[in-house]
PDB file of C-alpha atoms and ligand atoms in Angstrom:
ATOM      1  CA  MET A   1       8.784  17.882  -0.330  1.00  0.00           C
ATOM      2  CA  HIS A   2       6.483  15.546  -2.181  1.00  0.00           C
ATOM      3  CA  MET A   3       2.782  16.005  -2.688  1.00  0.00           C
ATOM      4  CA  GLN A   4       0.246  15.538   0.082  1.00  0.00           C
ATOM      5  CA  ILE A   5      -0.663  11.853   0.027  1.00  0.00           C
ATOM      6  CA  ASP A   6      -4.188  10.517   0.408  1.00  0.00           C
ATOM      7  CA  TYR A   7      -3.829   7.036   1.905  1.00  0.00           C
ATOM      8  CA  SER A   8      -7.589   6.393   2.116  1.00  0.00           C
ATOM      9  CA  LEU A   9      -7.865   3.499  -0.337  1.00  0.00           C
ATOM     10  CA  TYR A  10      -4.541   1.896  -1.112  1.00  0.00           C
ATOM     11  CA  LEU A  11      -4.538  -0.797  -3.808  1.00  0.00           C
ATOM     12  CA  VAL A  12      -1.761  -3.412  -3.683  1.00  0.00           C
ATOM     13  CA  THR A  13      -1.547  -5.389  -6.917  1.00  0.00           C
ATOM     14  CA  ASP A  14      -1.316  -9.144  -7.367  1.00  0.00           C
ATOM     15  CA  ARG A  15      -1.271 -10.523 -10.889  1.00  0.00           C
ATOM     16  CA  ARG A  16      -2.229 -13.986  -9.633  1.00  0.00           C
ATOM     17  CA  MET A  17      -5.741 -12.601  -9.250  1.00  0.00           C
ATOM     18  CA  THR A  18      -6.262 -10.894 -12.586  1.00  0.00           C
ATOM     19  CA  GLY A  19      -7.638 -13.961 -14.422  1.00  0.00           C
ATOM     20  CA  ASN A  20      -8.174 -13.129 -18.073  1.00  0.00           C
ATOM     21  CA  ARG A  21      -8.186  -9.382 -17.428  1.00  0.00           C
ATOM     22  CA  SER A  22      -5.192  -7.099 -17.720  1.00  0.00           C
ATOM     23  CA  LEU A  23      -3.651  -5.537 -14.640  1.00  0.00           C
ATOM     24  CA  ILE A  24      -3.908  -2.131 -16.313  1.00  0.00           C
ATOM     25  CA  GLU A  25      -7.649  -2.549 -16.870  1.00  0.00           C
ATOM     26  CA  ILE A  26      -8.218  -3.494 -13.216  1.00  0.00           C
ATOM     27  CA  ILE A  27      -6.177  -0.535 -11.993  1.00  0.00           C
ATOM     28  CA  GLU A  28      -8.084   1.853 -14.292  1.00  0.00           C
ATOM     29  CA  GLU A  29     -11.426   0.542 -13.081  1.00  0.00           C
ATOM     30  CA  SER A  30     -10.355   0.745  -9.453  1.00  0.00           C
ATOM     31  CA  ILE A  31      -9.277   4.365  -9.912  1.00  0.00           C
ATOM     32  CA  ALA A  32     -12.703   5.148 -11.354  1.00  0.00           C
ATOM     33  CA  GLY A  33     -14.122   3.625  -8.161  1.00  0.00           C
ATOM     34  CA  GLY A  34     -11.966   5.754  -5.857  1.00  0.00           C
ATOM     35  CA  VAL A  35      -8.536   4.171  -5.245  1.00  0.00           C
ATOM     36  CA  THR A  36      -6.167   6.928  -4.037  1.00  0.00           C
ATOM     37  CA  ILE A  37      -2.744   5.240  -4.135  1.00  0.00           C
ATOM     38  CA  VAL A  38      -1.337   2.138  -5.859  1.00  0.00           C
ATOM     39  CA  GLN A  39       1.482  -0.216  -4.889  1.00  0.00           C
ATOM     40  CA  LEU A  40       2.906  -2.444  -7.586  1.00  0.00           C
ATOM     41  CA  ARG A  41       3.835  -5.706  -5.897  1.00  0.00           C
ATOM     42  CA  GLU A  42       5.599  -8.292  -8.072  1.00  0.00           C
ATOM     43  CA  LYS A  43       7.084 -11.277  -6.355  1.00  0.00           C
ATOM     44  CA  HIS A  44       8.103 -13.317  -9.376  1.00  0.00           C
ATOM     45  CA  ALA A  45       8.767 -10.889 -12.218  1.00  0.00           C
ATOM     46  CA  SER A  46      12.215 -10.434 -13.705  1.00  0.00           C
ATOM     47  CA  THR A  47      13.768  -7.023 -13.126  1.00  0.00           C
ATOM     48  CA  ARG A  48      13.067  -5.992 -16.701  1.00  0.00           C
ATOM     49  CA  GLU A  49       9.479  -7.184 -16.574  1.00  0.00           C
ATOM     50  CA  PHE A  50       8.947  -5.353 -13.272  1.00  0.00           C
ATOM     51  CA  PHE A  51      10.422  -2.168 -14.708  1.00  0.00           C
ATOM     52  CA  ASP A  52       8.315  -2.315 -17.917  1.00  0.00           C
ATOM     53  CA  LEU A  53       5.161  -2.919 -15.924  1.00  0.00           C
ATOM     54  CA  ALA A  54       6.018  -0.088 -13.532  1.00  0.00           C
ATOM     55  CA  VAL A  55       6.456   2.337 -16.429  1.00  0.00           C
ATOM     56  CA  ALA A  56       3.096   1.286 -17.892  1.00  0.00           C
ATOM     57  CA  VAL A  57       1.299   1.619 -14.550  1.00  0.00           C
ATOM     58  CA  ARG A  58       2.908   4.988 -13.889  1.00  0.00           C
ATOM     59  CA  GLU A  59       1.585   6.250 -17.227  1.00  0.00           C
ATOM     60  CA  ILE A  60      -2.004   5.476 -16.287  1.00  0.00           C
ATOM     61  CA  LEU A  61      -1.707   6.870 -12.744  1.00  0.00           C
ATOM     62  CA  LYS A  62      -0.024  10.127 -13.711  1.00  0.00           C
ATOM     63  CA  PRO A  63      -3.019  11.975 -15.217  1.00  0.00           C
ATOM     64  CA  HIS A  64      -4.990  11.155 -12.061  1.00  0.00           C
ATOM     65  CA  ARG A  65      -2.136  12.349  -9.834  1.00  0.00           C
ATOM     66  CA  ILE A  66      -2.235   9.014  -8.039  1.00  0.00           C
ATOM     67  CA  PRO A  67       1.114   8.070  -6.498  1.00  0.00           C
ATOM     68  CA  LEU A  68       2.838   4.844  -7.547  1.00  0.00           C
ATOM     69  CA  ILE A  69       4.642   2.932  -4.812  1.00  0.00           C
ATOM     70  CA  ILE A  70       6.963   0.054  -5.727  1.00  0.00           C
ATOM     71  CA  ASN A  71       7.110  -2.930  -3.391  1.00  0.00           C
ATOM     72  CA  ASP A  72      10.572  -3.780  -2.107  1.00  0.00           C
ATOM     73  CA  ARG A  73      12.657  -2.859  -5.180  1.00  0.00           C
ATOM     74  CA  LEU A  74      14.255   0.545  -4.709  1.00  0.00           C
ATOM     75  CA  ASP A  75      16.143   0.158  -7.994  1.00  0.00           C
ATOM     76  CA  VAL A  76      12.884  -0.321  -9.920  1.00  0.00           C
ATOM     77  CA  ALA A  77      11.265   2.580  -8.043  1.00  0.00           C
ATOM     78  CA  LEU A  78      14.143   4.921  -8.906  1.00  0.00           C
ATOM     79  CA  ALA A  79      14.358   3.742 -12.505  1.00  0.00           C
ATOM     80  CA  CYS A  80      10.682   4.244 -13.304  1.00  0.00           C
ATOM     81  CA  GLY A  81      10.337   7.521 -11.397  1.00  0.00           C
ATOM     82  CA  ALA A  82       7.825   6.153  -8.894  1.00  0.00           C
ATOM     83  CA  GLU A  83       6.674   8.378  -6.062  1.00  0.00           C
ATOM     84  CA  GLY A  84       7.638   5.827  -3.456  1.00  0.00           C
ATOM     85  CA  VAL A  85       8.910   2.481  -2.290  1.00  0.00           C
ATOM     86  CA  HIS A  86       7.501   0.116   0.320  1.00  0.00           C
ATOM     87  CA  VAL A  87       9.753  -2.143   2.372  1.00  0.00           C
ATOM     88  CA  GLY A  88       9.036  -5.013   4.731  1.00  0.00           C
ATOM     89  CA  GLN A  89      10.946  -6.112   7.819  1.00  0.00           C
ATOM     90  CA  SER A  90      13.314  -8.310   5.804  1.00  0.00           C
ATOM     91  CA  ASP A  91      13.828  -5.879   2.898  1.00  0.00           C
ATOM     92  CA  MET A  92      16.358  -3.046   2.729  1.00  0.00           C
ATOM     93  CA  GLN A  93      16.211  -1.135   6.023  1.00  0.00           C
ATOM     94  CA  CYS A  94      14.198   2.043   6.020  1.00  0.00           C
ATOM     95  CA  ARG A  95      17.085   4.212   7.221  1.00  0.00           C
ATOM     96  CA  ILE A  96      19.257   2.986   4.351  1.00  0.00           C
ATOM     97  CA  VAL A  97      16.494   3.638   1.819  1.00  0.00           C
ATOM     98  CA  ARG A  98      15.974   7.081   3.337  1.00  0.00           C
ATOM     99  CA  ARG A  99      19.673   7.839   3.094  1.00  0.00           C
ATOM    100  CA  ILE A 100      19.625   6.952  -0.605  1.00  0.00           C
ATOM    101  CA  VAL A 101      16.450   8.786  -1.602  1.00  0.00           C
ATOM    102  CA  ASP A 102      16.597  11.603   0.951  1.00  0.00           C
ATOM    103  CA  ARG A 103      13.168  13.286   0.930  1.00  0.00           C
ATOM    104  CA  LYS A 104      12.628  12.746  -2.785  1.00  0.00           C
ATOM    105  CA  MET A 105      10.538   9.614  -2.330  1.00  0.00           C
ATOM    106  CA  ILE A 106       7.789   8.332  -0.087  1.00  0.00           C
ATOM    107  CA  VAL A 107       9.074   5.449   2.024  1.00  0.00           C
ATOM    108  CA  GLY A 108       6.567   3.040   3.571  1.00  0.00           C
ATOM    109  CA  VAL A 109       7.366   0.236   6.008  1.00  0.00           C
ATOM    110  CA  SER A 110       5.384  -2.864   7.027  1.00  0.00           C
ATOM    111  CA  VAL A 111       5.165  -3.274  10.788  1.00  0.00           C
ATOM    112  CA  SER A 112       3.249  -5.606  13.053  1.00  0.00           C
ATOM    113  CA  THR A 113       4.322  -4.452  16.520  1.00  0.00           C
ATOM    114  CA  VAL A 114       4.671  -1.206  18.441  1.00  0.00           C
ATOM    115  CA  GLU A 115       8.460  -1.732  18.566  1.00  0.00           C
ATOM    116  CA  GLU A 116       8.713  -2.080  14.788  1.00  0.00           C
ATOM    117  CA  ALA A 117       6.470   0.947  14.351  1.00  0.00           C
ATOM    118  CA  LEU A 118       8.637   3.117  16.608  1.00  0.00           C
ATOM    119  CA  ALA A 119      11.811   1.959  14.856  1.00  0.00           C
ATOM    120  CA  ALA A 120      10.385   2.680  11.407  1.00  0.00           C
ATOM    121  CA  GLU A 121       9.220   6.126  12.471  1.00  0.00           C
ATOM    122  CA  ALA A 122      12.662   6.890  13.935  1.00  0.00           C
ATOM    123  CA  ASP A 123      14.239   5.630  10.693  1.00  0.00           C
ATOM    124  CA  GLY A 124      12.298   8.210   8.713  1.00  0.00           C
ATOM    125  CA  ALA A 125       9.333   6.265   7.315  1.00  0.00           C
ATOM    126  CA  ASP A 126       6.610   8.425   5.760  1.00  0.00           C
ATOM    127  CA  TYR A 127       3.862   5.942   6.554  1.00  0.00           C
ATOM    128  CA  LEU A 128       3.393   2.482   8.041  1.00  0.00           C
ATOM    129  CA  GLY A 129       1.513  -0.512   6.727  1.00  0.00           C
ATOM    130  CA  VAL A 130       0.156  -2.302   9.791  1.00  0.00           C
ATOM    131  CA  SER A 131       0.391  -5.854   8.585  1.00  0.00           C
ATOM    132  CA  PRO A 132      -1.529  -8.079   8.806  1.00  0.00           C
ATOM    133  CA  VAL A 133      -4.506  -6.661  10.672  1.00  0.00           C
ATOM    134  CA  PHE A 134      -6.452  -9.869  10.009  1.00  0.00           C
ATOM    135  CA  ASN A 135      -5.262 -13.236   8.737  1.00  0.00           C
ATOM    136  CA  THR A 136      -5.523 -13.535   4.992  1.00  0.00           C
ATOM    137  CA  PRO A 137      -5.034 -16.304   2.435  1.00  0.00           C
ATOM    138  CA  THR A 138      -3.397 -13.731   0.131  1.00  0.00           C
ATOM    139  CA  LYS A 139      -0.213 -13.735   2.236  1.00  0.00           C
ATOM    140  CA  THR A 140       0.400 -16.500   4.733  1.00  0.00           C
ATOM    141  CA  ASP A 141       4.084 -15.960   5.649  1.00  0.00           C
ATOM    142  CA  THR A 142       3.161 -13.144   7.991  1.00  0.00           C
ATOM    143  CA  PRO A 143       3.640 -12.392  11.669  1.00  0.00           C
ATOM    144  CA  GLU A 144       0.632 -12.884  13.933  1.00  0.00           C
ATOM    145  CA  ALA A 145      -2.321 -10.669  13.015  1.00  0.00           C
ATOM    146  CA  THR A 146      -2.451  -7.446  15.024  1.00  0.00           C
ATOM    147  CA  GLY A 147      -6.223  -7.354  15.203  1.00  0.00           C
ATOM    148  CA  LEU A 148      -7.941  -4.026  15.712  1.00  0.00           C
ATOM    149  CA  GLN A 149      -6.406  -3.695  19.173  1.00  0.00           C
ATOM    150  CA  GLY A 150      -2.859  -4.024  17.863  1.00  0.00           C
ATOM    151  CA  LEU A 151      -3.585  -1.465  15.173  1.00  0.00           C
ATOM    152  CA  GLN A 152      -4.976   0.915  17.765  1.00  0.00           C
ATOM    153  CA  LYS A 153      -1.868   0.545  19.924  1.00  0.00           C
ATOM    154  CA  ILE A 154       0.345   1.418  16.984  1.00  0.00           C
ATOM    155  CA  ARG A 155      -1.907   4.412  16.218  1.00  0.00           C
ATOM    156  CA  GLN A 156      -1.442   5.676  19.759  1.00  0.00           C
ATOM    157  CA  THR A 157       2.337   5.275  19.534  1.00  0.00           C
ATOM    158  CA  VAL A 158       3.378   6.925  16.266  1.00  0.00           C
ATOM    159  CA  ASN A 159       2.571  10.230  14.599  1.00  0.00           C
ATOM    160  CA  ILE A 160       2.980   9.284  10.935  1.00  0.00           C
ATOM    161  CA  PRO A 161       0.076   7.984   8.813  1.00  0.00           C
ATOM    162  CA  ILE A 162      -0.816   4.315   9.189  1.00  0.00           C
ATOM    163  CA  VAL A 163      -2.613   2.045   6.747  1.00  0.00           C
ATOM    164  CA  GLY A 164      -4.110  -1.309   7.748  1.00  0.00           C
ATOM    165  CA  ILE A 165      -3.530  -4.302   5.468  1.00  0.00           C
ATOM    166  CA  GLY A 166      -4.557  -7.957   5.580  1.00  0.00           C
ATOM    167  CA  GLY A 167      -8.040  -9.415   5.334  1.00  0.00           C
ATOM    168  CA  ILE A 168      -9.732  -6.050   4.860  1.00  0.00           C
ATOM    169  CA  HIS A 169     -12.908  -5.838   2.792  1.00  0.00           C
ATOM    170  CA  SER A 170     -16.022  -3.661   2.640  1.00  0.00           C
ATOM    171  CA  ALA A 171     -17.590  -5.320   5.691  1.00  0.00           C
ATOM    172  CA  ASN A 172     -14.710  -4.573   8.096  1.00  0.00           C
ATOM    173  CA  ALA A 173     -13.048  -1.508   6.521  1.00  0.00           C
ATOM    174  CA  ALA A 174     -15.066   0.955   8.601  1.00  0.00           C
ATOM    175  CA  GLN A 175     -13.830  -0.647  11.834  1.00  0.00           C
ATOM    176  CA  VAL A 176     -10.196  -0.368  10.732  1.00  0.00           C
ATOM    177  CA  VAL A 177     -10.654   3.322   9.960  1.00  0.00           C
ATOM    178  CA  SER A 178     -12.565   4.005  13.169  1.00  0.00           C
ATOM    179  CA  CYS A 179      -9.530   2.594  15.053  1.00  0.00           C
ATOM    180  CA  GLY A 180      -7.513   5.475  13.667  1.00  0.00           C
ATOM    181  CA  ALA A 181      -6.051   4.148  10.421  1.00  0.00           C
ATOM    182  CA  ASP A 182      -5.545   6.839   7.799  1.00  0.00           C
ATOM    183  CA  GLY A 183      -6.481   4.333   5.156  1.00  0.00           C
ATOM    184  CA  ILE A 184      -6.886   0.690   4.238  1.00  0.00           C
ATOM    185  CA  ALA A 185      -4.774  -1.328   1.843  1.00  0.00           C
ATOM    186  CA  VAL A 186      -6.358  -4.207  -0.031  1.00  0.00           C
ATOM    187  CA  VAL A 187      -5.334  -6.847  -2.511  1.00  0.00           C
ATOM    188  CA  SER A 188      -8.151  -9.358  -3.031  1.00  0.00           C
ATOM    189  CA  ALA A 189     -11.073  -7.054  -2.212  1.00  0.00           C
ATOM    190  CA  ILE A 190     -10.310  -5.260  -5.488  1.00  0.00           C
ATOM    191  CA  MET A 191      -7.976  -7.502  -7.494  1.00  0.00           C
ATOM    192  CA  ALA A 192     -10.167 -10.600  -7.192  1.00  0.00           C
ATOM    193  CA  SER A 193     -13.426  -8.740  -7.727  1.00  0.00           C
ATOM    194  CA  SER A 194     -15.283  -9.221 -11.006  1.00  0.00           C
ATOM    195  CA  GLU A 195     -16.195  -5.550 -10.688  1.00  0.00           C
ATOM    196  CA  PRO A 196     -13.171  -3.592  -9.402  1.00  0.00           C
ATOM    197  CA  ARG A 197     -14.895  -0.230  -9.844  1.00  0.00           C
ATOM    198  CA  GLY A 198     -17.872  -1.222  -7.699  1.00  0.00           C
ATOM    199  CA  ALA A 199     -15.574  -2.902  -5.180  1.00  0.00           C
ATOM    200  CA  ALA A 200     -13.535   0.293  -4.786  1.00  0.00           C
ATOM    201  CA  ARG A 201     -16.735   2.333  -4.444  1.00  0.00           C
ATOM    202  CA  SER A 202     -18.058   0.141  -1.629  1.00  0.00           C
ATOM    203  CA  LEU A 203     -14.707   0.336   0.134  1.00  0.00           C
ATOM    204  CA  ARG A 204     -14.730   4.132  -0.136  1.00  0.00           C
ATOM    205  CA  ALA A 205     -18.223   4.246   1.328  1.00  0.00           C
ATOM    206  CA  ALA A 206     -17.093   2.018   4.213  1.00  0.00           C
ATOM    207  CA  ILE A 207     -14.029   4.216   4.836  1.00  0.00           C
ATOM    208  CA  ASP A 208     -16.215   7.320   4.946  1.00  0.00           C
ATOM    209  CA  SER A 209     -18.622   5.711   7.383  1.00  0.00           C
ATOM    210  CA  GLY A 210     -15.674   4.642   9.594  1.00  0.00           C
ATOM    211  CA  ARG A 211     -14.389   8.213   9.689  1.00  0.00           C
ATOM    212  CA  PHE A 212     -17.707   9.592  10.771  1.00  0.00           C
ATOM    213  CA  ALA A 213     -18.305   6.865  13.329  1.00  0.00           C
ATOM    214  CA  PRO A 214     -18.771   8.249  16.863  1.00  0.00           C
TER     215      PRO A 214
HETATM  216  N1  TZP B   1       0.969  -7.725   3.377  1.00  0.00           N
HETATM  217  C1  TZP B   1       0.410  -8.061   4.531  1.00  0.00           C
HETATM  218  S1  TZP B   1      -1.050  -8.860   4.334  1.00  0.00           S
HETATM  219  C2  TZP B   1      -0.948  -8.724   2.642  1.00  0.00           C
HETATM  220  C3  TZP B   1       0.217  -8.084   2.299  1.00  0.00           C
HETATM  221  C4  TZP B   1       0.675  -7.794   0.946  1.00  0.00           C
HETATM  222  C5  TZP B   1      -1.963  -9.249   1.711  1.00  0.00           C
HETATM  223  C6  TZP B   1      -3.290  -8.612   1.895  1.00  0.00           C
HETATM  224  O1  TZP B   1      -4.171  -9.174   0.977  1.00  0.00           O
HETATM  225  P1  TZP B   1      -5.740  -9.133   1.143  1.00  0.00           P
HETATM  226  O2  TZP B   1      -6.244  -9.943  -0.025  1.00  0.00           O
HETATM  227  O3  TZP B   1      -6.162  -7.706   1.043  1.00  0.00           O
HETATM  228  O4  TZP B   1      -6.079  -9.758   2.462  1.00  0.00           O
HETATM  229 MG1   MG B   2       8.750  -6.961   1.019  1.00  0.00          MG
END
């Protein structure tokens, strides 16, 4: 069995937002601010570039015992020794990934409906990314946003951890958590911030307040 995972503040990377800063520097700062899990998401990198970056990111996460999840590419995840892989509805099916990795890796699946959530749970997913909760300019080729109601429905249907993603920032993070999400996943709220450490801190504070909400 793998380690107990803290999904509270899940950073999903996007190098289009790093500007003149390095991805590594942003990840380090965000960890100092309280990120608990990191997904490396590379849509345009070559396989070798993706692998090299994954190895570098894994090196900086390791001493903090923060799990590295690789988006979509099971081969890259296996090659770099990542803790997990995250697949969408048009990527390799969860049950196939599970068959390959057995219980040696965390497998996450993006879902936007109750039906997809049930299927992913039955296929052996470790956690679900409820996606997108809100519309976001970061990713526009998405299904309709679930809203907080959709997220709540999924929460009431499955037993595995769920993380909300899409349009989440410090002003709405508490609501997402108070609807039963185990954590929030963000791209721009941290990646596009001029101060990733402070951004992560505010998100953590919002998550905490959502958990203690009546
Ligand atoms: N999957 C669903 S929405 C999304 C991804 C990768 C992007 C979320 O980006 P942001 O900037 O946190 O809204
Ligand atoms: Mg994908």
